[in-house]
Coordinates of C-alpha atoms in Angstrom, one line a residue:
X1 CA -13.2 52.5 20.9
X2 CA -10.7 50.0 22.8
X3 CA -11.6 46.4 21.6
X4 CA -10.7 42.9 23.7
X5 CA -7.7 41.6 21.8
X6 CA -9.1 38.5 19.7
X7 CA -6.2 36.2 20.8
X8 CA -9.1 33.5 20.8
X9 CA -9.5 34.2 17.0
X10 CA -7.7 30.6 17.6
X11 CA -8.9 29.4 20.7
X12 CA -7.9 27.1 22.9
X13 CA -11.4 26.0 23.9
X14 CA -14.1 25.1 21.8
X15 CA -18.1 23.9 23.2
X16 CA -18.1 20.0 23.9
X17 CA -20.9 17.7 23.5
X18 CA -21.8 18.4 27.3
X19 CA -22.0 22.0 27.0
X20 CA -24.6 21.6 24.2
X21 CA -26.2 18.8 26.5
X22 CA -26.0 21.2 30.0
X23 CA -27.6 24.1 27.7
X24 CA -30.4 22.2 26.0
X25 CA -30.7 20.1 29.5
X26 CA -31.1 23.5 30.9
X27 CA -33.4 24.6 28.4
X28 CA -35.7 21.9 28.4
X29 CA -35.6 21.5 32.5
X30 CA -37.5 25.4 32.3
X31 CA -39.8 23.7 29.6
X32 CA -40.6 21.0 31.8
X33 CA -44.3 21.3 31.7
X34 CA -44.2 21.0 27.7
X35 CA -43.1 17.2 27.4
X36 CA -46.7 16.1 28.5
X37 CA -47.2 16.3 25.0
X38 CA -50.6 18.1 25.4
X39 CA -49.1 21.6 26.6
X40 CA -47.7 24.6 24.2
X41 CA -45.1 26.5 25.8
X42 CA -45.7 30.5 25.1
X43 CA -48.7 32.6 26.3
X44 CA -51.3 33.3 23.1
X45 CA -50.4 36.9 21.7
X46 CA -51.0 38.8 19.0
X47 CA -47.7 37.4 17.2
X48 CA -48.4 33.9 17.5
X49 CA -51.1 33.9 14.7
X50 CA -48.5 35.0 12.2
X51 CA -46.1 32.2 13.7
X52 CA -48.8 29.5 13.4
X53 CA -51.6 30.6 10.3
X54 CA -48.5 31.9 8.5
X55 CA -46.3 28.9 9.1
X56 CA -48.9 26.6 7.2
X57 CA -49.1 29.1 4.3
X58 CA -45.6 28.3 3.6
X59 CA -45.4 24.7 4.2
X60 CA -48.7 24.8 1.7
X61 CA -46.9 27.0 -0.8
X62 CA -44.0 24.3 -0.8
X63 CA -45.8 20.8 -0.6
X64 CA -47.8 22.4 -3.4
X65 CA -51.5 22.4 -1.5
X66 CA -53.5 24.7 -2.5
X67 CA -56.7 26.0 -0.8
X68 CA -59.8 24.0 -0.9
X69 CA -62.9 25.1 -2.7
X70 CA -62.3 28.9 -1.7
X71 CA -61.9 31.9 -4.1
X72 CA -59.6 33.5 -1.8
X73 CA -56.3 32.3 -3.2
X74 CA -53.7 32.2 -0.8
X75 CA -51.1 31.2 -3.9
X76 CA -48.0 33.3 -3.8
X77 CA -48.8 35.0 -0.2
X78 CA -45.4 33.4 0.5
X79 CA -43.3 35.5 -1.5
X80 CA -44.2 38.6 1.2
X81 CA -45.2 36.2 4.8
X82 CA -43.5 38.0 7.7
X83 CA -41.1 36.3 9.3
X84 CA -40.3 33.9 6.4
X85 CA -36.7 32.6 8.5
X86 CA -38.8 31.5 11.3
X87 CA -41.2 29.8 9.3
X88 CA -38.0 27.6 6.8
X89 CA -36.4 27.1 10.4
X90 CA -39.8 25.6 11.3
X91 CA -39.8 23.3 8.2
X92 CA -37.9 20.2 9.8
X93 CA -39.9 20.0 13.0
X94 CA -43.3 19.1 10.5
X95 CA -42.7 15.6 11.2
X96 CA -43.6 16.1 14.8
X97 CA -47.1 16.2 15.4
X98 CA -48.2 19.4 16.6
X99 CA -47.3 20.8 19.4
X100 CA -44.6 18.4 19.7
X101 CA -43.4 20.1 16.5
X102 CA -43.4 24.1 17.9
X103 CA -42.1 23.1 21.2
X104 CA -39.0 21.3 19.8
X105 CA -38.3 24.3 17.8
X106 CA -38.8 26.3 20.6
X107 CA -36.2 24.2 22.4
X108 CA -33.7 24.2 19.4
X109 CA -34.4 28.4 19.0
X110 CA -34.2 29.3 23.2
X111 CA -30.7 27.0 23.8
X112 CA -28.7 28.1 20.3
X113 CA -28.9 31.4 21.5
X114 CA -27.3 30.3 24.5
X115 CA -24.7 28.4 22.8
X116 CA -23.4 30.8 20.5
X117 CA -23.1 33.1 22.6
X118 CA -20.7 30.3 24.7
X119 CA -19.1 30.0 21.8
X120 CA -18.6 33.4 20.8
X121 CA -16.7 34.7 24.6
X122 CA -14.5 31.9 23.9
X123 CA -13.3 33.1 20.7
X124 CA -12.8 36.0 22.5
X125 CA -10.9 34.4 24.8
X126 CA -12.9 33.2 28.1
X127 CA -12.4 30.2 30.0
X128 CA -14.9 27.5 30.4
X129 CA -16.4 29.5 33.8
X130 CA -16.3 33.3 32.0
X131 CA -18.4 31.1 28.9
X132 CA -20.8 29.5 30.7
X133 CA -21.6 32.7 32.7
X134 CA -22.5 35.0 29.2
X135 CA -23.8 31.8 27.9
X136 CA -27.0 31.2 30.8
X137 CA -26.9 34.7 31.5
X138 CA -28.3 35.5 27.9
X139 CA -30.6 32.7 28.6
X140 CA -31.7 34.0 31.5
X141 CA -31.5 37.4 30.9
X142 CA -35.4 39.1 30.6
X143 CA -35.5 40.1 27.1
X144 CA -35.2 36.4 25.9
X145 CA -37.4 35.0 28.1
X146 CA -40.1 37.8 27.7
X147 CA -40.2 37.6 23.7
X148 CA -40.2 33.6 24.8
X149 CA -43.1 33.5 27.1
X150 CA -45.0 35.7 24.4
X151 CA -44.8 33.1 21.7
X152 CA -42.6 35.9 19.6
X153 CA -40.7 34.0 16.9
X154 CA -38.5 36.6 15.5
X155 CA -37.8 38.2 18.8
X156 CA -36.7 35.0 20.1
X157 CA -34.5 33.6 17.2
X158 CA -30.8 35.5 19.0
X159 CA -28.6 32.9 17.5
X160 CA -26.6 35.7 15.2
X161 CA -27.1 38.6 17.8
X162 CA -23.5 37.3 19.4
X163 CA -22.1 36.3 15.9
X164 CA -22.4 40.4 15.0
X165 CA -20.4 41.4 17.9
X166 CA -18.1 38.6 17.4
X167 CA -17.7 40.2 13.7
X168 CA -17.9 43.5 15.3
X169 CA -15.1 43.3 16.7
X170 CA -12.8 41.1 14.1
X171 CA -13.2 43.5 11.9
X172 CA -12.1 46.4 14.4
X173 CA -9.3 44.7 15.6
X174 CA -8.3 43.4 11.8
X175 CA -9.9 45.7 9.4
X176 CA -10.3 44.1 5.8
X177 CA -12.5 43.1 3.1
X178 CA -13.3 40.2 4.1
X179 CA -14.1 41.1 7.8
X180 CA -16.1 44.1 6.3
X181 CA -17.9 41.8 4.2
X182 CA -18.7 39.3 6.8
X183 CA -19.7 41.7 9.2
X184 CA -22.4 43.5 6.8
X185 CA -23.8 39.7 5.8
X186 CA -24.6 38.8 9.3
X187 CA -25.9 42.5 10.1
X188 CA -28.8 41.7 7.4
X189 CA -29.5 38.5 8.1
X190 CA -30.0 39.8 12.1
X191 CA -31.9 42.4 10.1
X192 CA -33.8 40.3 8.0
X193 CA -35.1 37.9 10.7
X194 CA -36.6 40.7 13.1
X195 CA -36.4 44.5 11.3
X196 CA -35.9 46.0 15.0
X197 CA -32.4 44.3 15.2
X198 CA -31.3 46.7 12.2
X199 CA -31.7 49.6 14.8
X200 CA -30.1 48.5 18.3
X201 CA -27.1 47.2 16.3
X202 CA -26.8 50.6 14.4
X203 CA -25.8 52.1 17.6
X204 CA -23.1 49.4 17.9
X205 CA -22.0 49.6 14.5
X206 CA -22.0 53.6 13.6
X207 CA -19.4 54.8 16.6
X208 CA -17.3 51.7 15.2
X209 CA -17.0 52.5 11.6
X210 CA -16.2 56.3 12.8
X211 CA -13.2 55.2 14.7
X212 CA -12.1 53.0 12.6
X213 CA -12.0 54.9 9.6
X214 CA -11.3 51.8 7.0
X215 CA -12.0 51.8 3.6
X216 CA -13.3 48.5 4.2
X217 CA -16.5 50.3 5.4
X218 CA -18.0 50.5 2.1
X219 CA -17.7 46.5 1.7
X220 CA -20.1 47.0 5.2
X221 CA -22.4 49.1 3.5
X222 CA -22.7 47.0 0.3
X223 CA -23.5 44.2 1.8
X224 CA -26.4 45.4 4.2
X225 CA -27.8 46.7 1.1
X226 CA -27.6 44.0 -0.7
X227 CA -29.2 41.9 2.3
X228 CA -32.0 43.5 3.3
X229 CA -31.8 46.9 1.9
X230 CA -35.0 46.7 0.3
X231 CA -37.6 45.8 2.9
X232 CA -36.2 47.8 5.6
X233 CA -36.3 50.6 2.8
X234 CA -40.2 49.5 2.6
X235 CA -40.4 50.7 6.5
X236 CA -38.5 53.5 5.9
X237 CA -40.5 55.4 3.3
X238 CA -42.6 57.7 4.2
X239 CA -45.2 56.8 1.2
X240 CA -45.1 53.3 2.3
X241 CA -48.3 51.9 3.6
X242 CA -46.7 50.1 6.1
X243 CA -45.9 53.7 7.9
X244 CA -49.3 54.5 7.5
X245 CA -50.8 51.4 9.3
X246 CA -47.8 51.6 12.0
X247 CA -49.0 55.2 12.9
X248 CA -52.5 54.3 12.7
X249 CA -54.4 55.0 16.1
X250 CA -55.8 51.1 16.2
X251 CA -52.2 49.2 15.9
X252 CA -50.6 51.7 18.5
X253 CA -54.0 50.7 20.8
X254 CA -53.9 47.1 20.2
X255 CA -50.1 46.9 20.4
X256 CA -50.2 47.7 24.2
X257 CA -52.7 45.4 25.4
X258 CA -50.5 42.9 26.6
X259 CA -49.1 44.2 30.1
X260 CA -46.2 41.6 30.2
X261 CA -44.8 42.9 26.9
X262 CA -43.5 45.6 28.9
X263 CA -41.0 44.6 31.6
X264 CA -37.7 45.8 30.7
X265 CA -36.0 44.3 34.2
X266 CA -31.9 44.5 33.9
X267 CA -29.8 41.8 35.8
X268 CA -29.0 43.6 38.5
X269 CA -26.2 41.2 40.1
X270 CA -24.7 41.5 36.5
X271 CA -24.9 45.4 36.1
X272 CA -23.0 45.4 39.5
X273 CA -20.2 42.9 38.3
X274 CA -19.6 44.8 35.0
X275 CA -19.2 48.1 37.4
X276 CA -17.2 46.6 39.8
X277 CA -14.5 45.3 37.0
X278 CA -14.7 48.4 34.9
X279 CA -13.5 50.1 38.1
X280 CA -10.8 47.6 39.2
X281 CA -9.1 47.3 35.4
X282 CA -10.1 51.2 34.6
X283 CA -10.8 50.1 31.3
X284 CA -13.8 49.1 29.4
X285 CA -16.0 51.7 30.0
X286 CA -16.7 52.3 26.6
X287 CA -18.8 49.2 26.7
X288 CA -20.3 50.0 29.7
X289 CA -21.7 53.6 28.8
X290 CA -23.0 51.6 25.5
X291 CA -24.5 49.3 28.0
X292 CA -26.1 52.7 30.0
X293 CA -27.0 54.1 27.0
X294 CA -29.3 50.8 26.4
X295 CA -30.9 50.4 29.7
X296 CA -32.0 54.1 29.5
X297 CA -33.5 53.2 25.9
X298 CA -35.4 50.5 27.7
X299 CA -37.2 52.9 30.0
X300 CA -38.8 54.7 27.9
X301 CA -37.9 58.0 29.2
X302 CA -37.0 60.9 27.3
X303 CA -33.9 59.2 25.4
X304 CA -36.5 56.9 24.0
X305 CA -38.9 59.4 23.2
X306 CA -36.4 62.2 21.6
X307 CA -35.3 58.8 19.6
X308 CA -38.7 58.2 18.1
X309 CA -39.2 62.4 17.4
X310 CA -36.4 62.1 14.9
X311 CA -38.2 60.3 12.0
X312 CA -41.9 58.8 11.6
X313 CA -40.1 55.5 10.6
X314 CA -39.2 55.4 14.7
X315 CA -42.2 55.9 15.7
X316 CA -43.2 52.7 15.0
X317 CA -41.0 52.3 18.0
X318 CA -43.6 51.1 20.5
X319 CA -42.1 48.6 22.5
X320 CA -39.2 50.3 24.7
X321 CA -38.2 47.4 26.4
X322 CA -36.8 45.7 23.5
X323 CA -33.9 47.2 23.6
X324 CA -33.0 45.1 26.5
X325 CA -31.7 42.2 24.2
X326 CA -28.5 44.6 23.7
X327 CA -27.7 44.2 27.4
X328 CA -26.7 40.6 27.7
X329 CA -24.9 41.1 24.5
X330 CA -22.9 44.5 25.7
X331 CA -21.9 42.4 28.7
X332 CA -20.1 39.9 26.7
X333 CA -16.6 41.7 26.9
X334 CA -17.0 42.7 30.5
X335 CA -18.1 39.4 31.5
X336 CA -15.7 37.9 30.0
X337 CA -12.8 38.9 32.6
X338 CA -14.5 39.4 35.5
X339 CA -13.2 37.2 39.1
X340 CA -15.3 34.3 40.3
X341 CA -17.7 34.0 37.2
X342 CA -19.3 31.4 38.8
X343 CA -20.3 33.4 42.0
X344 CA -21.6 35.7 39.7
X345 CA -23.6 33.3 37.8
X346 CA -25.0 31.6 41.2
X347 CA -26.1 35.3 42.5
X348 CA -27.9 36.0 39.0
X349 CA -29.6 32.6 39.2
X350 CA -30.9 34.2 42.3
X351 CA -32.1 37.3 41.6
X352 CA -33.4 35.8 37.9
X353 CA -35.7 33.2 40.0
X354 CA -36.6 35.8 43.0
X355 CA -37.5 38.7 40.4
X356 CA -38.3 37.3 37.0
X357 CA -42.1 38.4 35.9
X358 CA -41.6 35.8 33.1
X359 CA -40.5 32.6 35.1
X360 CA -41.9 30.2 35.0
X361 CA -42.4 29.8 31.4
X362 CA -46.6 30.4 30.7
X363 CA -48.3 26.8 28.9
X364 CA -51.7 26.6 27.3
X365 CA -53.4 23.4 28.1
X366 CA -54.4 22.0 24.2
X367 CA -56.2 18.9 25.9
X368 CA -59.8 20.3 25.1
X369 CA -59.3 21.4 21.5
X370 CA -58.6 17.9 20.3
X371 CA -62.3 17.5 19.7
X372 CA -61.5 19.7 16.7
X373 CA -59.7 17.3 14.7
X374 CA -62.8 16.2 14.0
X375 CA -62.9 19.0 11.0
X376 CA -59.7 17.9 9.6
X377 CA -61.2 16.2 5.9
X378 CA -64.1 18.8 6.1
X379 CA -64.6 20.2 2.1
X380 CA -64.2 23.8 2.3
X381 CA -63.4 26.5 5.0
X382 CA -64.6 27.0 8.4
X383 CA -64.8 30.5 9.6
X384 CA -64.8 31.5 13.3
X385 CA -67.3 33.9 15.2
X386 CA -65.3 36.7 16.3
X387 CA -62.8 36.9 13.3
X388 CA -63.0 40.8 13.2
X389 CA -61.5 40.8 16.7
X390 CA -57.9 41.0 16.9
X391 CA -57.9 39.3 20.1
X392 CA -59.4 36.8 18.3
X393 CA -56.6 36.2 15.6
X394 CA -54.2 34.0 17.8
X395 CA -56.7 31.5 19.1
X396 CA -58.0 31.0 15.8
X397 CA -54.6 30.1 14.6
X398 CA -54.0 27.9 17.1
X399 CA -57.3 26.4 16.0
X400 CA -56.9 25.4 13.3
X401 CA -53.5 23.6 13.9
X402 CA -56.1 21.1 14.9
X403 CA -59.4 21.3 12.6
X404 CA -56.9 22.0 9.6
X405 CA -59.3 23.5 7.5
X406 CA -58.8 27.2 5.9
X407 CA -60.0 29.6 7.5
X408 CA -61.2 33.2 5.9
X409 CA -60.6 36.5 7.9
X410 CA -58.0 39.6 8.9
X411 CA -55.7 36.6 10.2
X412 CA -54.9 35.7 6.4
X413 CA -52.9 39.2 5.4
X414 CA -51.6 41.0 9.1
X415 CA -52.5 45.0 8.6
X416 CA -48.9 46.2 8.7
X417 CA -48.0 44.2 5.5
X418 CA -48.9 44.3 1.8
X419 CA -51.5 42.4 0.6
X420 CA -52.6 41.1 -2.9
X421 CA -55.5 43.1 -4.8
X422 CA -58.3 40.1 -4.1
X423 CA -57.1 40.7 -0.1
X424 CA -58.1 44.7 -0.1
X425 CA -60.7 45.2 1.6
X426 CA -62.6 41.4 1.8
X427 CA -63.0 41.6 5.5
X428 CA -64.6 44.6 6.1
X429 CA -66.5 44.6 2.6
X430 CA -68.5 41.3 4.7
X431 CA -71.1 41.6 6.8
X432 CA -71.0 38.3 8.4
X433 CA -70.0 39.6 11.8
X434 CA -73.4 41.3 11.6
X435 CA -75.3 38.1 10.9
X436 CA -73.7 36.5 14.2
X437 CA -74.3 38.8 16.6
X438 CA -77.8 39.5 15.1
X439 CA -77.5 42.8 14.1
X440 CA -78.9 42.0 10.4
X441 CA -81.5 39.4 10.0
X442 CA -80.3 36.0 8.1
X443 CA -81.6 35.4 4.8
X444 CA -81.0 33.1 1.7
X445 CA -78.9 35.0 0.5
X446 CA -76.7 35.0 3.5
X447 CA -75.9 31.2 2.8
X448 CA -75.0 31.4 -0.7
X449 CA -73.0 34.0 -0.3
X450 CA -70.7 32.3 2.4
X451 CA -71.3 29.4 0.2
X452 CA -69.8 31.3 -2.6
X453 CA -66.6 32.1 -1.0
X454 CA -66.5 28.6 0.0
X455 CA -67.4 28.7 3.6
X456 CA -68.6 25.2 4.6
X457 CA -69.5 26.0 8.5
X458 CA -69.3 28.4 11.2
X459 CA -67.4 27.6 14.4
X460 CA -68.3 28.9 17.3
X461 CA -65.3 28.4 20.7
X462 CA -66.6 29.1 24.5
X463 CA -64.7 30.9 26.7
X464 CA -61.6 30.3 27.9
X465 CA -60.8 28.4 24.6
X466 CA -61.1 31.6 22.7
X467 CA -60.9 35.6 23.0
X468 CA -64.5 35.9 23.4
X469 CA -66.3 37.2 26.7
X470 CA -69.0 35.4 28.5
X471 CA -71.5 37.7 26.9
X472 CA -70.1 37.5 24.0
X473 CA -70.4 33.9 23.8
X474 CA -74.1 33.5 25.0
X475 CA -75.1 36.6 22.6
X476 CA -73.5 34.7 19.6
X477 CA -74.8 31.2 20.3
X478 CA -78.4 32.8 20.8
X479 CA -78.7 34.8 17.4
X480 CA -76.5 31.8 15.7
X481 CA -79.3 28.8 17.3
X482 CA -82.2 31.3 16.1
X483 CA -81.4 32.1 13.2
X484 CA -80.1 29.0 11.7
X485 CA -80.9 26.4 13.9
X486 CA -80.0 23.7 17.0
X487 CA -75.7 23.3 16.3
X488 CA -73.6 20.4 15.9
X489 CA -71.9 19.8 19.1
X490 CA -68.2 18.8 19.1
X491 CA -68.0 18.3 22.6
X492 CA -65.8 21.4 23.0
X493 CA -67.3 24.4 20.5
X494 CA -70.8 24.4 18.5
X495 CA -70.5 24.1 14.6
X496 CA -73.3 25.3 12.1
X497 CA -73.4 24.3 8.4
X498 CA -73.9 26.9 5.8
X499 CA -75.1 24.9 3.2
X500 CA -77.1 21.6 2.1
X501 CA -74.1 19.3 2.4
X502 CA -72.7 18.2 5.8
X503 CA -69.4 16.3 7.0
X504 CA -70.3 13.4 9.0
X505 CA -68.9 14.3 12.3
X506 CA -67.6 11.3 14.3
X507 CA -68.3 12.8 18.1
X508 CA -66.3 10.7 21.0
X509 CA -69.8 9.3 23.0
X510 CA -68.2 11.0 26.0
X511 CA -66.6 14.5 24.5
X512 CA -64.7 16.1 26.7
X513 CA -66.9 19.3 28.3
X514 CA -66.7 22.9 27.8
X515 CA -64.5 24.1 30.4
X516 CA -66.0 26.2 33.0
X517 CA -65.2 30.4 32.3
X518 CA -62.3 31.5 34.2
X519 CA -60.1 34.1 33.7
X520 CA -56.8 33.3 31.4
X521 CA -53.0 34.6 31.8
X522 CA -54.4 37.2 29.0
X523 CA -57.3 38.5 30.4
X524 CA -56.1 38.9 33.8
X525 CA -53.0 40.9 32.0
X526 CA -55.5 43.3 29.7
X527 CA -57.7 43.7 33.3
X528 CA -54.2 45.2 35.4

C-alpha cells in the first residue's frame, strides 16, 4: 500500500486557540438545547444505564462509600465495570451538578474527536481549509452523531480513532521500534475503550503489516497483547460466558429494539469528492477500495454476514452500521488533497442538515424528576417497579442520579459481563415482580424479606417518566394501593414504605404534576 508522505511529521501548522474555540463553539451551538440546565442531551438507551448506574459505582469505589444498609455489596464491582475509561474520563465533571456534569463531558468527548482529527491531517500535511474539512466532517459524519444521540459512551469517545491512522501510517512510512511500539499502544487503548474498535482497525492494520514486512511487527503484536490482550481474549473464547449470553436469543432480541441504532447513511457529497480526486491524481485508490470495503460492511449484506459466519466471537456482531466510524477516518488522506475543501465542506453541511436522521440532537426534559431528590438521605435502597424489564434499566439509572439512593436489580451487573458469586442469580431467585403486579398475594413475610436485603421503599414512575405502559402503570398502582396501602405522593411518582420506619418526605405544597402519557422518541421508535 502507497502511504501520504508524512512531510508534516514537522508541520508547519499546528490547531490555535480559535480552532479549539470554532470546534467546541460548533459543538455546543448543536447542543444548544442542553444549557437550560434542566435538559440531557442523548435519547435514553439501553447503554445509558451502564454510563450512569455504573458511573456512580466507580466514583463510590473511589471516595470510599460503600452501600447503605444492603447485603448486596457492590465493593470491588469496579475492578470488572464496563467501560471503565469513560467512567475516569467522567471523574472531573463530578463537580458539576448533574446533568450539567454529563453534558459538559459530552461537549469535551463530541469536539476532541473533532480536534484530533484537525490535528492529525495537518501532520499529514493539510492546510488550514483541507483540516478543517476532515475535522467537521468527522463531526458531522453519521456514525458520531448516531452513537451521540444514543447516549453511547464508548462509541462516542473517537479521540484516538485518528491518532491510529496517524501512527498507521508513521510507522509504514518509517518502520521502527519505536513506531511499532507506538502504534500497538494506541491500538489497545482504541481497543480497550470500546472492544469493536479492535475489529474495524484490524482490517486497516493486517494488509499493512503484510506489505510492510518489518520486523518491527512483533514490537506491534507485543504491545496489543500487553494492552488489552486479555479481555478481548475473554470475548474471544468460546468457553467464555460472555459468548454464551452474546448468542443468547434475548440480547440479540433486545439489542434491535431501537430503530435509530440502525442508520448507516455515508456522506454522499464526500464519497463523490474522494472519487472525483482518486480519478484526477490516479492515485489513492487503495484507500478508497478500503473505504468501499467499509460502506459495504455497513449494509449488512452478505460481506457482513459471511464476516460474522467465520467465528461465533463475530457473531456478536449485531450492529452493521458501526462500521461506519471507519469512513470519516479512511477519508482523511483523500481529503486531505482534494480542490476547494471548503466547497466541499459547505455541500456536506448541506446534505448532513437535509438528510441527517440524527439531527437535531434528541434531549430529555429532567424538569419533572426533581421531585425525586426528595429521597436523597433516605436509609437504605429504593427499588423500582418494573426492574425485570430491560427497558426499564435506563430510566432507572437516570433515576437515581436524582433520589441517590441504591438501587437493587439486573441494572447492578449487565448480562454480557461477569458477575461476583452473591450477584448469580439474585434477580430472578426474587419474586418481588410478582408481588407488584399481583400475581402472588402480599404477606409478612414479603416485608421482611425486602427488609432483609435492605429495601427501604418501592418506587413506582408514570408514564412517560419511565419504560412502563399505560397499563402497566394503572395495573401496578392498583395491586401496589391494595395490597399495601394509600402511597406517598412525590408529586411526580408514588412511593410505598416496606417497613415500620419512614423518611419524612418534605413534598413542595405545589409538586409539579404527572405529565400527561404521550408517546416518547423511544416508543415511537420500537412502534416503526
Amino acid at each position: 500500500m502507497q502511504y501520504p508522505t508524512l512531510h508534516a511529521l514537522y508541520p508547519k501548522h499546528s490547531p490555535n486557540g480559535w480552532t479549539v474555540i470554532s470546534y467546541v463553539g460548533l459543538c455546543a451551538l448543536l447542543l444548544w438545547p442542553i444549557w437550560s440546565g434542566t435538559r440531557l442531551a442523548g435519547m435514553l438507551t439501553v447503554d445509558m444505564a451502564d454510563t450512569l448506574y455504573f458511573q456512580r459505582a466507580f466514583f463510590q469505589h473511589w471516595f470510599g462509600h460503600q452501600s447503605v444498609n444492603s447485603n448486596v455489596q457492590t465493593d470491588g464491582i469496579w475492578l470488572w465495570l464496563p467501560n471503565w475509561l469513560d467512567h475516569l474520563t467522567m471523574m472531573p465533571f463530578r463537580v458539576f451538578p448533574f446533568p450539567w456534569s454529563a453534558n459538559l463531558w459530552w461537549l469535551c468527548v463530541w469536539s476532541s474527536g473533532g480536534l484530533m482529527t484537525h490535528w492529525v491531517a495537518q501532520k499529514m500535511g493539510a492546510s488550514t481549509q483541507h483540516a478543517f474539512l476532515c475535522g467537521v466532517s468527522w463531526l458531522l459524519s453519521e456514525s458520531i452523531l448516531r452513537e451521540l444521540n444514543l447516549f453511547h459512551a464508548p462509541q462516542s469517545m473517537t479521540l484516538f480513532l485518528p491518532l491510529f491512522l496517524l501512527a498507521l501510517i508513521r510507522w509504514t512510512t518509517k518502520p521502527s521500534n519505536t513506531n511499532a511500539l507506538y502504534l500497538g499502544v494506541i491500538f489497545g487503548v482504541n481497543a480497550l475503550i470500546y472492544w469493536y474498535n479492535a475489529l474495524f482497525l484490524s482490517i486497516l492494520i493486517v494488509p499493512a503489516a503484510i506489505t510492510t514486512r518489518h520486523k518491527s511487527l512483533i514490537w506491534i503484536l507485543c504491545s496489543i497483547i500487553l494492552m488489552c490482550g486479555y479481555p478481548l481474549w475473554d470475548y474471544l473464547s468460546l468457553d467464555s460466558p460472555l459468548i454464551n449470553h452474546s448468542l443468547s436469543e434475548e440480547i440479540q432480541r433486545n439489542s434491535q429494539w431501537l430503530v435509530a441504532d440502525r442508520s448507516h447513511r455515508v456522506s454522499l457529497v464526500l464519497g463523490l469528492a474522494c472519487l472525483v480526486h482518486c480519478l484526477r491524481s490516479k492515485k489513492d485508490w487503495q484507500w478508497f477500495t478500503l473505504l468501499t470495503v467499509t460502506v459495504l460492511l455497513s449494509t449488512g449484506g452478505m460481506l457482513w454476514t459471511t464476516l460474522q459466519g467465520l467465528h461465533p466471537f463475530l457473531e456478536r456482531l449485531h450492529w452493521p452500521e458501526r462500521w461506519t466510524v471507519l469512513v470519516p477516518l479512511l477519508m482523511i488522506p483523500i481529503l486531505i488533497q482534494i480542490k476547494k475543501p471548503f466547497i466541499w465542506l459547505a455541500l456536506s453541511l448541506i446534505e448532513t442538515g437535509l438528510f441527517s436522521p440524527n439531527l437535531p440532537i434528541a434531549t430529555t426534559d429532567l424538569t419533572p424528576y426533581q421531585c425525586l431528590a426528595q429521597l436523597s438521605d433516605i436509609d437504605g435502597m429504593v427499588i423500582e417497579v418494573g426492574h425485570l424489564n430491560p427497558k426499564q434499566g435506563p430510566w432507572i439509572a437516570l433515576h437515581q442520579q436524582f433520589h441517590n439512593a441504591d438501587v437493587p436489580g439486573p441494572i447492578g451487573i449487565p448480562p454480557q459481563h461477569r458477575s461476583k458469586d452473591q450477584w448469580n442469580g439474585w434477580p430472578e431467585a426474587q419474586k418481588w415482580e410478582q408481588l407488584f403486579s399481583g400475581i402472588s398475594d402480599w404477606e409478612n413475610e414479603s416485608f421482611e424479606q425486602l427488609n432483609a436485603q435492605g429495601i427501604a421503599a418501592i418506587l413506582l414512575m408514570p408514564p412517560p417518566l419511565s419504560a412502563l405502559s399505560q397499563a402497566e402503570y394503572n395495573r401496578y398502582r392498583l395491586q401496589l394501593s391494595t395490597h399495601i396501602g394509600p402511597a406517598e405522593e412525590l408529586g411526580c411518582a408514588h412511593l410505598w414504605w416496606t417497613g415500620e420506619t419512614q423518611f419524612p418526605l418534605h413534598s413542595d405544597s405545589s409538586p409539579s404534576p404527572i405529565p400527561t402519557v404521550q408517546k416518547t422518541i423511544i416508543e415511537r421508535l420500537d412502534a416503526f
